[in-house]
Amino acid sequence: MNRIDKKFRELKRQKKKAFIAFLTAGDFGLKTTKRLVLEFDKRGVDIIELGVPFSDPIADGPTIQASSERALRRGTRLQDIIKMVGELRKLTDIPIVLMGYYNPVLKYGIKKFVSDCVRHGVDGVIVPDLPPDEADELTAAAKKTGFATIFLLSPTSTAGRIRLVSKKSKGFIYYVSLTGITGARAMLPKELISRVRLIKRYSDKPVCVGFGVSRPEQVREIARAADGIIVGSAIVKEMEKGAKRKDFIKRVGDYVQKLTSALTADREASHQ
Amino acid sequence: MRLPDKKGHFGVFGGKYIPETLMVALDELEREYKAAKKDRKFKTQLDYYLSDFAGRPSILYYAERLTKRLKGPKIYLKREDLLHTGSHKINNTLGQGLLTVRMGKKRIIAETGAGQHGVATATVAALFGLECEIFMGEEDIERQALNVFRMRLLGSKVTPVTSGSKTLKDAMNEAMRDWVTNVRTTHYCIGSVAGPHPFPMMVRDFQTVIGKEAKRQILKSEGRLPDYLLACVGGGSNSMGLFYPFFNDKKVKFIGVEAAGRGLSTGLHAATLEKGEIGVLHGSKSYLLQDKSGQVKIAHSISAGLDYPGVGPEHAYFKSIGRAKYVSVTDDEALDAFQLLSEVEGIIPALESAHAIAYLAKNARKHKKADIVIVCLSGRGDKDVDMVSKILDSRLRGNDNKRTQ
């Protein structure tokens, strides 16, 4: 069983929800990425999502665009990121998925991508510009390897698409909370909870919600219905703010813990 | 088999490589487009606007002096530059504008490079009473100041794009981001035969009016089909519009001319089909200028409309089956052709179209005199005069001196 499935099974047993933290790999250097992954592991993060930088990130807002540009300026390549995960595997067993646009994966070679990921301990991939309709090559390569192909659903997805994405997704389903690009929002759509519940009627796979989430109260709210919460831009923003400080890793860790403890607090509250 | 297939593929090219949020919008667009195609009222409306608003049919002009000067094949110019708004782009925006109204959407957005598509979209928005926002790279805004003013005059908002290379590619990224956000109320009017399915098919269909007319016109004036069709290729809409209706006329050869920028060997070019590799950008699989890690390279061309690292998937398909040949000419060659056509024929071409003329100027003598070539003169050069004047001014002064001597 792969690390993601194992993690969700364990969380379910503990009646917990998954906290998934995103950061762009190579932002402020791959060494920083490594240190942050280990820090996040200690701070209660359940799954790590590593962004693979791309020149044309059409689904991303200004914050992740900027982090992607910073990582590219440092020459961060997909192969370096996969290798880095291999090094991390000596230190942690936290599930790690890559999130990256299709072209770098296509250029890398899809079969080689999957086999290198599996070999170095990458547990899955999210490709925002690759709907299951075009993903036959990727899902075929991943089949029987345990490598999770995670597809996305959105507020505009019809019942037919919910069925298709549920069928093709492995690991979990990524529900995009809003129609739009990544980036923190003060308000999330009202129908978010009911949409998540609708998807869960079609699928027994874990549903995790991302895009726009930045505050502990949002995390708590989403946890009512979803199996996991993904925070990206808000963490990247925190990295930007503290980049030059000595206690950088600790500060970002403190921020992340504020979010992860929102889940713990919620659980404790519900037990009372 | 008629292409694209049901999923929007031209062979291995095309498709829908797009965020999930847009999938439903693309399905809706495809349904609506198919319904409109069968709807006689839609066709009547579109034909009416094409003729009475845009000024179709465009002339197929025998360029006698250019033919004599180049001592090569008999040259005909398909005068898309004479259409309202000054380029072939209006053929597509009228079609998509009517579709937008049909879908009940009140807002239309577009990307633009040279500003031709932006102006054509802004014009149609004014005509149909739609709210309009045009995304344009900051660098292009500088290069094409006149078109920026035209769009604003037409009541559109022009939003500068400052990310990446600040040109057409980045304008398209930003338009996609807007569309993902406002998909329920907004139609994204893609200006070329690029993007996710159904755009390459739909834009092609709207542009085939060029080739259909040209076929009728050449049969009338020459009593036979041409030997060559020649057009510039950025995203590839004017060329596809000219080529496609001749697809089954196997003796008619297609030549697409890309921008070699400062030279293919310099790496500073936009010759995607000649120098690119298979990749995915902006929703479809096609050829792409990219580095070893799959990052998209920045294209270079003096012509903002050709300054794009991708190309429409059907062109990639034409290349793969050998139906079309793709070549390129440099910035300097295009500038020479810009001047040549102006001096010899009294027609100032868009820098984009000047690329097609430049290829002909270079290779005219390789052709038989009995050959007939149709060149798509996709746009007029007014928009480029300001920038070109800075470069050519010194050359022209030199000519004055020669003449007085």
XYZ file of C-alpha atoms in Angstrom:
677
model
C 0.000 0.000 0.000
C 1.403 3.407 -0.863
C 2.103 6.060 1.713
C -0.916 8.192 0.783
C -3.473 5.395 1.207
C -1.760 4.351 4.394
C -1.907 7.911 5.704
C -5.629 8.274 4.975
C -6.393 4.920 6.564
C -4.473 5.927 9.666
C -6.186 9.339 9.802
C -9.576 7.744 9.397
C -8.908 5.431 12.293
C -7.971 8.454 14.409
C -10.980 10.395 13.060
C -8.578 13.047 11.765
C -8.453 15.145 8.638
C -5.333 15.500 6.497
C -3.404 18.738 6.367
C -1.576 19.061 3.067
C 1.097 21.716 2.701
C 2.247 23.005 -0.675
C 5.529 24.650 -1.452
C 7.329 25.220 -4.726
C 10.364 22.960 -4.912
C 13.560 24.945 -5.344
C 12.043 28.194 -4.088
C 14.971 29.707 -2.141
C 16.919 26.599 -3.143
C 16.350 22.855 -2.913
C 18.209 22.711 0.394
C 15.581 25.044 1.853
C 12.840 22.874 0.396
C 14.328 19.848 2.126
C 14.576 21.583 5.466
C 11.016 22.855 5.176
C 9.643 19.415 4.358
C 11.270 18.007 7.490
C 10.043 20.975 9.531
C 6.483 20.584 8.211
C 6.603 16.890 9.115
C 7.354 17.856 12.716
C 4.622 20.518 12.720
C 1.743 18.200 12.080
C 1.563 18.247 8.271
C 0.237 14.948 6.902
C 1.098 15.173 3.201
C 3.571 17.337 1.286
C 2.781 18.732 -2.120
C 5.887 19.872 -3.991
C 5.303 22.315 -6.824
C 7.392 21.690 -9.922
C 8.195 25.134 -11.317
C 7.012 25.905 -14.858
C 7.437 28.884 -17.144
C 3.704 29.223 -17.858
C 1.644 28.336 -14.778
C -1.845 29.148 -16.083
C -3.710 27.905 -13.006
C -1.645 29.908 -10.542
C -2.043 33.353 -9.051
C 0.734 35.911 -8.526
C 2.164 34.317 -5.342
C 2.889 30.885 -6.808
C 3.839 32.406 -10.173
C 6.529 34.400 -8.377
C 7.791 31.385 -6.417
C 7.895 29.376 -9.630
C 9.952 32.102 -11.301
C 12.340 32.220 -8.336
C 12.828 28.453 -8.462
C 13.421 28.528 -12.218
C 15.980 31.286 -11.879
C 17.899 28.909 -9.620
C 17.733 26.315 -12.384
C 15.453 23.883 -10.534
C 14.640 20.925 -12.785
C 12.179 18.093 -12.408
C 14.982 15.523 -12.192
C 16.592 17.428 -9.289
C 13.295 17.492 -7.423
C 12.738 13.750 -7.811
C 16.290 13.081 -6.609
C 15.793 15.362 -3.630
C 12.762 13.340 -2.584
C 15.002 10.269 -2.763
C 17.358 11.938 -0.272
C 14.448 12.918 1.963
C 13.304 9.318 2.054
C 16.287 8.497 4.291
C 14.870 10.949 6.816
C 11.094 10.865 6.607
C 8.196 8.722 5.510
C 5.738 11.576 5.032
C 3.741 11.129 1.812
C 5.062 13.429 -0.920
C 3.268 14.251 -4.155
C 4.437 16.465 -6.981
C 2.221 19.134 -8.464
C 3.336 20.339 -11.841
C 2.187 21.265 -15.311
C 2.201 18.676 -18.036
C 4.917 19.844 -20.408
C 7.943 19.207 -18.167
C 6.560 15.721 -17.422
C 5.944 15.041 -21.117
C 9.439 16.220 -21.957
C 10.914 14.050 -19.178
C 9.153 11.031 -20.656
C 6.033 9.740 -18.962
C 7.179 6.190 -18.277
C 10.553 7.361 -17.056
C 8.854 9.982 -14.903
C 6.672 7.426 -13.161
C 9.445 4.881 -12.678
C 11.917 7.498 -11.378
C 9.265 8.843 -9.014
C 8.502 5.382 -7.689
C 12.198 4.596 -7.306
C 12.907 7.781 -5.353
C 9.845 7.582 -3.155
C 7.540 10.165 -4.742
C 4.036 8.930 -3.989
C 1.924 10.616 -6.626
C 1.368 13.510 -8.978
C -1.176 16.262 -9.593
C -1.102 17.809 -13.071
C -3.480 20.785 -13.173
C -3.556 21.036 -16.966
C -4.049 17.318 -17.547
C -7.666 16.231 -17.120
C -8.261 12.446 -17.071
C -9.565 12.755 -20.653
C -5.962 13.265 -21.855
C -4.178 11.228 -19.188
C -4.316 7.678 -20.563
C -0.571 7.520 -21.010
C 0.071 8.649 -17.447
C -2.524 6.395 -15.826
C -1.286 3.421 -17.881
C 2.303 4.029 -16.757
C 1.198 4.372 -13.130
C -0.942 1.261 -13.127
C 0.254 -1.478 -10.778
C 3.077 0.736 -9.463
C 1.081 2.220 -6.592
C 1.939 5.684 -7.947
C -1.082 7.917 -7.337
C -2.549 9.937 -10.190
C -4.568 12.640 -8.478
C -7.118 14.462 -10.627
C -9.043 17.606 -9.913
C -12.683 18.572 -9.652
C -14.060 22.085 -9.585
C -17.244 24.000 -8.802
C -18.210 23.721 -12.484
C -17.769 19.934 -12.766
C -20.906 18.099 -13.854
C -22.080 14.744 -12.487
C -20.494 13.019 -15.488
C -17.144 14.587 -14.766
C -17.365 13.816 -11.059
C -17.863 10.166 -11.991
C -14.930 10.190 -14.440
C -12.523 11.938 -12.062
C -13.548 9.698 -9.147
C -12.859 6.637 -11.230
C -9.460 7.798 -12.500
C -8.122 9.344 -9.295
C -5.816 7.384 -7.050
C -4.726 8.542 -3.605
C -7.247 11.332 -3.302
C -9.421 13.720 -5.304
C -8.321 17.341 -5.393
C -11.333 19.615 -5.136
C -10.632 23.156 -6.337
C -12.702 25.288 -3.957
C -13.481 28.101 -6.370
C -13.558 29.052 -10.028
C -10.225 30.773 -10.338
C -6.503 30.544 -9.831
C -4.462 29.750 -6.715
C -4.084 32.407 -4.057
C -5.432 33.266 -0.614
C -9.031 34.535 -0.469
C -10.848 36.179 2.421
C -14.069 34.392 1.489
C -14.627 30.929 0.067
C -17.758 30.031 -1.908
C -20.870 29.355 0.159
C -21.634 26.116 -1.631
C -18.199 24.637 -0.881
C -19.332 22.243 1.837
C -22.343 21.007 -0.113
C -20.189 20.469 -3.228
C -17.718 18.357 -1.253
C -20.581 16.317 0.188
C -21.966 15.844 -3.316
C -18.636 14.481 -4.565
C -18.415 12.168 -1.589
C -21.743 10.670 -2.588
C -20.166 9.615 -5.885
C -16.845 8.425 -4.545
C -15.324 6.597 -1.606
C -11.928 8.180 -2.268
C -10.694 10.917 0.060
C -11.619 14.432 -1.117
C -9.169 17.206 -0.302
C -9.895 20.883 -0.810
C -7.402 23.448 -2.051
C -7.218 26.949 -3.619
C -7.836 30.058 -1.556
C -7.372 28.558 1.910
C -5.177 30.574 4.278
C -6.861 30.919 7.684
C -7.333 28.537 10.616
C -11.107 29.185 10.627
C -11.296 28.239 6.921
C -9.372 25.065 7.668
C -11.818 24.196 10.426
C -14.828 24.978 8.262
C -13.671 22.800 5.341
C -12.770 19.945 7.698
C -16.496 19.564 8.413
C -16.933 17.883 5.056
C -13.593 17.191 3.391
C -10.979 14.557 4.179
C -8.132 16.976 3.778
C -7.231 20.625 3.379
C -4.528 21.936 1.075
C -2.778 25.234 1.765
C -0.340 26.616 -0.799
C -0.092 30.315 -1.577
C -0.397 31.336 2.071
C 2.634 29.206 2.975
C 4.590 30.494 -0.026
C 3.740 34.056 1.032
C 5.040 33.300 4.534
C 8.266 31.999 2.962
C 8.600 35.203 0.947
C 8.194 37.320 4.061
C 10.782 35.531 6.105
C 13.258 34.508 3.423
C 16.186 36.565 4.628
C 15.772 35.948 8.338
C 17.907 33.579 10.339
C 14.937 31.894 11.979
C 13.264 31.442 8.562
C 12.514 27.730 8.880
C 11.102 28.105 12.367
C 8.884 31.049 11.389
C 7.339 29.235 8.449
C 6.974 26.195 10.708
C 5.168 28.306 13.322
C 2.743 29.540 10.678
C 2.056 26.045 9.397
C 1.482 24.809 12.930
C -1.177 27.485 13.432
C -3.041 25.872 10.562
C -2.454 22.237 11.495
C -3.493 22.901 15.078
C -6.773 24.308 13.787
C -7.557 20.718 12.834
C -6.406 19.315 16.171
C -8.359 21.933 18.121
C -11.432 21.160 16.077
C -11.103 17.486 16.820
C -10.667 18.128 20.522
C -13.672 20.441 20.495
C -15.813 17.816 18.828
C -14.762 15.237 21.407
C -15.954 17.366 24.268
C -11.573 10.932 -41.765
C -12.544 14.467 -40.891
C -10.340 15.971 -38.232
C -10.291 16.737 -35.415
C -11.776 13.561 -33.921
C -14.409 13.718 -31.185
C -11.893 14.550 -28.493
C -10.325 17.281 -30.577
C -7.244 15.445 -31.809
C -5.461 15.949 -35.113
C -3.421 12.760 -35.121
C -1.434 12.983 -31.881
C -1.877 16.758 -31.723
C -4.592 18.994 -30.273
C -6.789 17.868 -27.389
C -7.850 19.574 -24.185
C -4.978 20.095 -21.785
C -6.736 22.498 -19.510
C -7.727 22.959 -15.855
C -10.848 21.037 -14.854
C -12.787 24.272 -14.232
C -12.733 25.001 -17.972
C -13.759 21.552 -19.176
C -17.452 22.284 -18.841
C -17.081 25.641 -20.605
C -15.300 23.942 -23.502
C -18.036 21.323 -23.751
C -20.672 24.039 -23.728
C -18.813 25.989 -26.393
C -18.488 22.924 -28.596
C -22.184 22.096 -28.256
C -23.188 25.664 -28.974
C -20.852 25.908 -31.953
C -22.172 22.678 -33.458
C -25.750 23.839 -32.995
C -24.936 27.232 -34.511
C -23.306 25.591 -37.527
C -26.555 23.805 -38.301
C -28.662 26.877 -37.631
C -29.507 28.683 -40.855
C -30.206 31.882 -38.973
C -26.715 31.911 -37.468
C -25.155 31.403 -40.893
C -27.258 34.163 -42.418
C -26.287 36.512 -39.612
C -22.597 35.707 -39.895
C -22.652 36.098 -43.687
C -24.407 39.422 -43.312
C -21.802 40.810 -40.901
C -18.933 39.391 -42.950
C -20.140 41.184 -46.062
C -21.875 44.319 -44.826
C -19.742 45.035 -41.782
C -16.343 43.555 -42.588
C -16.408 44.101 -46.339
C -16.138 40.549 -47.672
C -15.431 39.076 -50.098
C -11.875 40.359 -50.022
C -10.199 40.963 -53.354
C -7.863 38.460 -54.970
C -5.458 40.839 -56.615
C -3.022 40.001 -59.383
C 0.239 41.641 -58.294
C 1.567 42.287 -61.767
C 4.435 44.585 -60.845
C 5.639 42.323 -58.061
C 5.442 39.376 -60.441
C 7.587 41.210 -62.988
C 10.031 42.407 -60.401
C 10.624 38.991 -58.886
C 10.812 37.237 -62.283
C 9.158 34.192 -60.842
C 5.643 32.754 -60.632
C 2.436 34.671 -61.182
C 1.559 36.228 -57.827
C -1.921 36.827 -56.498
C -2.538 38.575 -53.188
C -5.539 37.656 -51.089
C -6.305 41.087 -49.707
C -7.403 40.402 -46.117
C -5.682 43.675 -45.285
C -8.598 45.502 -46.894
C -11.149 44.162 -44.444
C -12.615 46.311 -41.718
C -10.136 46.557 -38.799
C -7.289 45.808 -41.181
C -6.741 42.085 -40.956
C -8.256 38.626 -41.302
C -8.866 38.499 -37.543
C -12.361 39.968 -37.966
C -13.542 36.752 -39.714
C -13.066 34.860 -36.468
C -14.163 37.497 -33.979
C -17.475 38.031 -35.782
C -18.138 34.300 -35.516
C -17.145 34.046 -31.867
C -18.921 37.312 -31.050
C -22.188 35.927 -32.400
C -21.597 32.720 -30.442
C -21.023 34.719 -27.258
C -24.378 36.441 -27.729
C -25.986 33.083 -28.480
C -24.597 31.598 -25.254
C -26.037 34.535 -23.324
C -22.628 35.641 -22.067
C -22.164 39.356 -21.573
C -18.400 39.604 -21.439
C -15.702 38.703 -23.928
C -11.950 38.574 -23.344
C -9.025 38.049 -25.680
C -5.256 37.939 -25.837
C -3.433 39.909 -28.452
C 0.096 40.178 -29.780
C 0.221 42.710 -32.586
C -3.113 44.060 -31.472
C -4.918 42.931 -34.639
C -6.956 40.312 -32.828
C -7.473 42.670 -29.908
C -8.829 45.348 -32.205
C -11.022 42.836 -34.037
C -12.435 41.564 -30.715
C -12.947 45.078 -29.345
C -14.738 46.006 -32.567
C -17.114 43.071 -32.358
C -17.706 43.787 -28.662
C -18.740 47.319 -29.590
C -20.918 46.008 -32.405
C -22.751 43.496 -30.205
C -22.755 45.493 -26.973
C -20.453 43.181 -25.006
C -18.117 44.113 -22.193
C -14.580 43.520 -23.403
C -11.145 43.128 -21.849
C -7.980 42.582 -23.862
C -4.802 41.125 -22.371
C -1.617 42.336 -23.981
C 2.044 41.921 -23.069
C 3.731 45.067 -21.853
C 6.378 44.823 -24.543
C 3.728 44.554 -27.256
C 1.834 47.516 -25.811
C 4.931 49.548 -26.499
C 5.457 48.109 -29.980
C 1.828 48.564 -30.991
C 0.746 51.779 -29.318
C -1.660 52.680 -32.117
C -3.657 49.475 -31.757
C -3.795 49.920 -27.982
C -5.416 53.296 -28.481
C -7.839 51.858 -31.041
C -8.992 49.187 -28.579
C -9.555 51.769 -25.858
C -11.397 54.006 -28.309
C -13.671 51.062 -29.074
C -14.603 50.899 -25.414
C -12.429 47.973 -24.341
C -10.219 47.675 -21.324
C -6.605 46.885 -22.213
C -4.780 45.094 -19.411
C -0.979 45.057 -19.593
C 0.644 41.708 -18.799
C 3.957 42.008 -17.014
C 4.799 38.359 -16.349
C 7.296 36.216 -18.268
C 8.355 37.565 -21.654
C 5.630 40.245 -21.578
C 4.436 39.202 -25.046
C 1.686 37.125 -26.659
C 2.408 33.901 -24.730
C 2.031 35.656 -21.406
C -1.045 37.552 -22.574
C -2.593 34.168 -23.306
C -1.644 32.866 -19.834
C -3.356 35.859 -18.260
C -6.459 35.522 -20.441
C -6.699 31.845 -19.391
C -6.466 32.877 -15.733
C -9.250 35.393 -16.216
C -11.353 32.805 -18.009
C -10.903 30.230 -15.219
C -12.094 32.897 -12.792
C -15.032 34.296 -14.772
C -15.967 31.276 -16.850
C -19.664 31.456 -16.031
C -20.150 34.930 -17.492
C -17.289 35.272 -19.936
C -16.333 33.912 -23.336
C -12.642 33.676 -24.138
C -12.235 34.584 -27.786
C -8.971 32.897 -28.775
C -7.530 34.602 -31.823
C -5.719 31.764 -33.509
C -6.101 28.109 -34.417
C -4.471 27.344 -31.056
C -5.729 26.607 -27.542
C -7.826 23.649 -26.385
C -10.464 21.931 -28.505
C -12.825 23.214 -29.932
C -10.856 26.415 -30.628
C -8.446 25.105 -33.296
C -11.370 23.609 -35.211
C -13.738 26.522 -34.702
C -11.274 29.296 -35.518
C -10.179 27.330 -38.581
C -13.782 27.037 -39.737
C -14.400 30.757 -39.293
C -11.219 31.542 -41.235
C -11.822 29.147 -44.125
C -13.822 31.925 -45.735
C -10.393 33.102 -46.956
C -9.604 29.893 -48.816
C -13.125 29.311 -50.081
C -13.232 32.741 -51.667
C -9.705 32.453 -53.032
C -10.584 29.168 -54.718
C -13.640 30.640 -56.395
C -11.731 33.753 -57.418
C -8.699 32.001 -58.895
C -10.900 29.605 -60.851
C -12.678 32.614 -62.291
C -9.561 34.562 -63.237
C -7.209 31.716 -64.195
C -9.555 28.846 -64.883
C -7.436 26.558 -62.713
C -6.244 25.970 -59.169
C -3.022 27.605 -57.965
C 0.232 25.670 -57.597
C 1.160 27.173 -54.245
C -0.512 28.798 -51.287
C 1.726 30.927 -49.156
C 1.016 32.505 -45.777
C 2.763 33.515 -42.580
C 2.386 31.316 -39.490
C 2.392 32.588 -35.924
C -0.410 30.682 -34.239
C -1.477 29.927 -37.808
C -5.000 31.217 -38.397
C -4.660 33.096 -41.681
C -2.609 30.287 -43.198
C -5.036 27.602 -42.011
C -7.943 29.669 -43.303
C -6.331 29.831 -46.738
C -4.992 26.238 -46.829
C -7.851 24.205 -45.443
C -10.372 24.468 -48.301
C -7.620 23.195 -50.639
C -6.740 20.223 -48.420
C -8.073 17.637 -50.865
C -6.614 19.393 -53.910
C -3.401 17.450 -53.584
C -1.602 19.330 -56.364
C -1.895 22.598 -54.488
C 1.174 22.904 -52.270
C 1.046 24.722 -48.953
C 3.929 26.791 -47.631
C 3.785 28.308 -44.161
C 6.332 30.978 -43.321
C 7.448 31.355 -39.722
C 9.559 34.080 -38.170
C 13.283 33.315 -38.069
C 13.784 36.477 -36.003
C 17.461 37.328 -35.891
C 18.350 34.000 -37.464
C 17.639 30.368 -36.620
C 21.193 29.819 -35.401
C 20.950 32.655 -32.862
C 18.151 30.953 -30.946
C 16.258 34.255 -31.152
C 13.369 33.261 -33.392
C 9.770 32.066 -33.465
C 10.189 29.167 -35.912
C 8.185 26.689 -33.849
C 7.504 24.109 -36.555
C 11.018 24.211 -37.918
C 12.923 24.241 -34.647
C 10.484 23.215 -31.908
C 9.635 19.850 -30.380
C 6.356 18.268 -29.406
C 4.923 19.773 -26.249
C 1.826 21.060 -24.505
C 1.059 24.726 -24.028
C -2.170 26.704 -23.709
C -4.437 23.716 -23.882
C -3.177 21.687 -26.805
C -0.407 19.378 -27.880
C 1.623 20.730 -30.753
C 5.137 21.859 -31.547
C 6.705 24.126 -28.984
C 9.894 26.081 -28.487
C 11.209 24.646 -25.241
C 14.386 23.817 -23.396
C 15.647 20.409 -22.264
C 13.566 20.562 -19.077
C 10.342 21.355 -20.883
C 10.292 25.035 -19.951
C 8.835 27.194 -22.685
C 11.383 29.367 -24.450
C 10.798 33.006 -25.218
C 10.162 33.561 -28.912
C 11.665 36.442 -30.856
C 10.298 38.234 -33.862
C 10.137 41.806 -35.077
C 6.487 41.075 -35.710
C 4.458 40.942 -32.505
C 1.856 38.737 -34.188
C 4.380 35.972 -34.914
C 6.209 36.285 -31.600
C 4.801 33.078 -30.117
C 6.598 29.868 -29.047
C 3.657 27.596 -29.935
C 1.638 26.907 -33.067
C -1.811 25.561 -33.869
C -2.060 21.745 -33.578
C -3.453 21.256 -37.070
C -0.298 22.799 -38.524
C 1.720 20.299 -36.489
C -0.471 17.630 -38.045
C 0.019 19.017 -41.570
C 3.762 18.925 -40.958
C 3.632 15.354 -39.668
C 1.776 14.084 -42.746
C 3.803 16.238 -45.122
C 0.779 18.152 -46.397
C 2.446 21.516 -45.790
C 5.997 22.732 -45.820
C 7.139 25.166 -43.159
C 9.974 27.600 -43.745
C 11.160 30.792 -42.116
C 12.520 34.243 -42.912
C 14.446 36.664 -40.723
C 13.438 40.061 -39.350
C 15.660 41.770 -41.916
C 14.181 39.839 -44.814
C 10.700 40.710 -43.607
C 11.635 44.380 -43.390
C 12.968 44.270 -46.959
C 9.701 42.721 -48.111
C 7.718 45.336 -46.189
C 9.529 47.968 -48.207
C 9.384 46.019 -51.465
C 5.632 45.547 -51.497
C 5.099 49.171 -50.502
C 7.286 50.476 -53.316
C 6.313 48.078 -56.071
C 2.608 47.576 -55.479
C 1.570 50.521 -53.347
C 0.486 48.151 -50.593
C 1.946 48.482 -47.115
C 1.673 45.006 -45.582
C 1.590 44.062 -41.905
C 5.016 42.861 -40.750
C 3.439 39.425 -40.237
C 2.290 39.227 -43.867
C 5.612 40.685 -45.013
C 7.164 37.367 -43.933
C 5.203 35.548 -46.631
C 6.231 38.115 -49.241
C 9.841 37.809 -48.087
C 9.899 34.076 -48.664
C 8.583 34.634 -52.167
C 11.137 37.368 -52.867
C 13.897 34.988 -51.810
C 12.666 31.972 -53.720
C 10.744 33.380 -56.689
C 13.284 32.270 -59.243
C 13.085 28.671 -58.117
C 9.548 28.613 -59.474
C 8.366 28.235 -63.019
C 6.919 31.367 -64.583
C 3.776 29.426 -65.338
C 3.248 28.695 -61.645
C 0.489 30.489 -59.830
C 0.992 31.475 -56.203
C -1.615 32.904 -53.874
C -0.172 34.823 -50.941
C -2.386 35.643 -48.017
C -1.892 39.302 -47.251
C -3.312 38.836 -43.794
C -3.119 42.414 -42.577
C -2.180 45.952 -43.403
C 0.938 47.643 -42.133
C -0.376 50.874 -40.637
C 0.116 49.519 -37.131
C 3.781 48.802 -37.869
C 4.678 52.041 -39.615
C 5.737 53.830 -36.455
C 8.141 51.123 -35.381
C 9.413 50.282 -38.843
C 10.003 53.957 -39.577
C 12.593 54.068 -36.825
C 14.490 51.221 -38.467
C 13.962 52.057 -42.115
C 14.265 55.807 -41.887
C 18.006 55.779 -42.277
C 17.764 53.351 -45.208
C 15.214 55.553 -47.001
C 17.309 58.657 -46.489
C 20.137 56.774 -48.128
C 17.882 56.130 -51.126
C 17.009 59.835 -51.403
C 20.677 60.646 -51.608
C 21.196 58.051 -54.318
C 18.271 59.447 -56.336
C 19.511 63.050 -56.208
C 22.970 62.037 -57.286
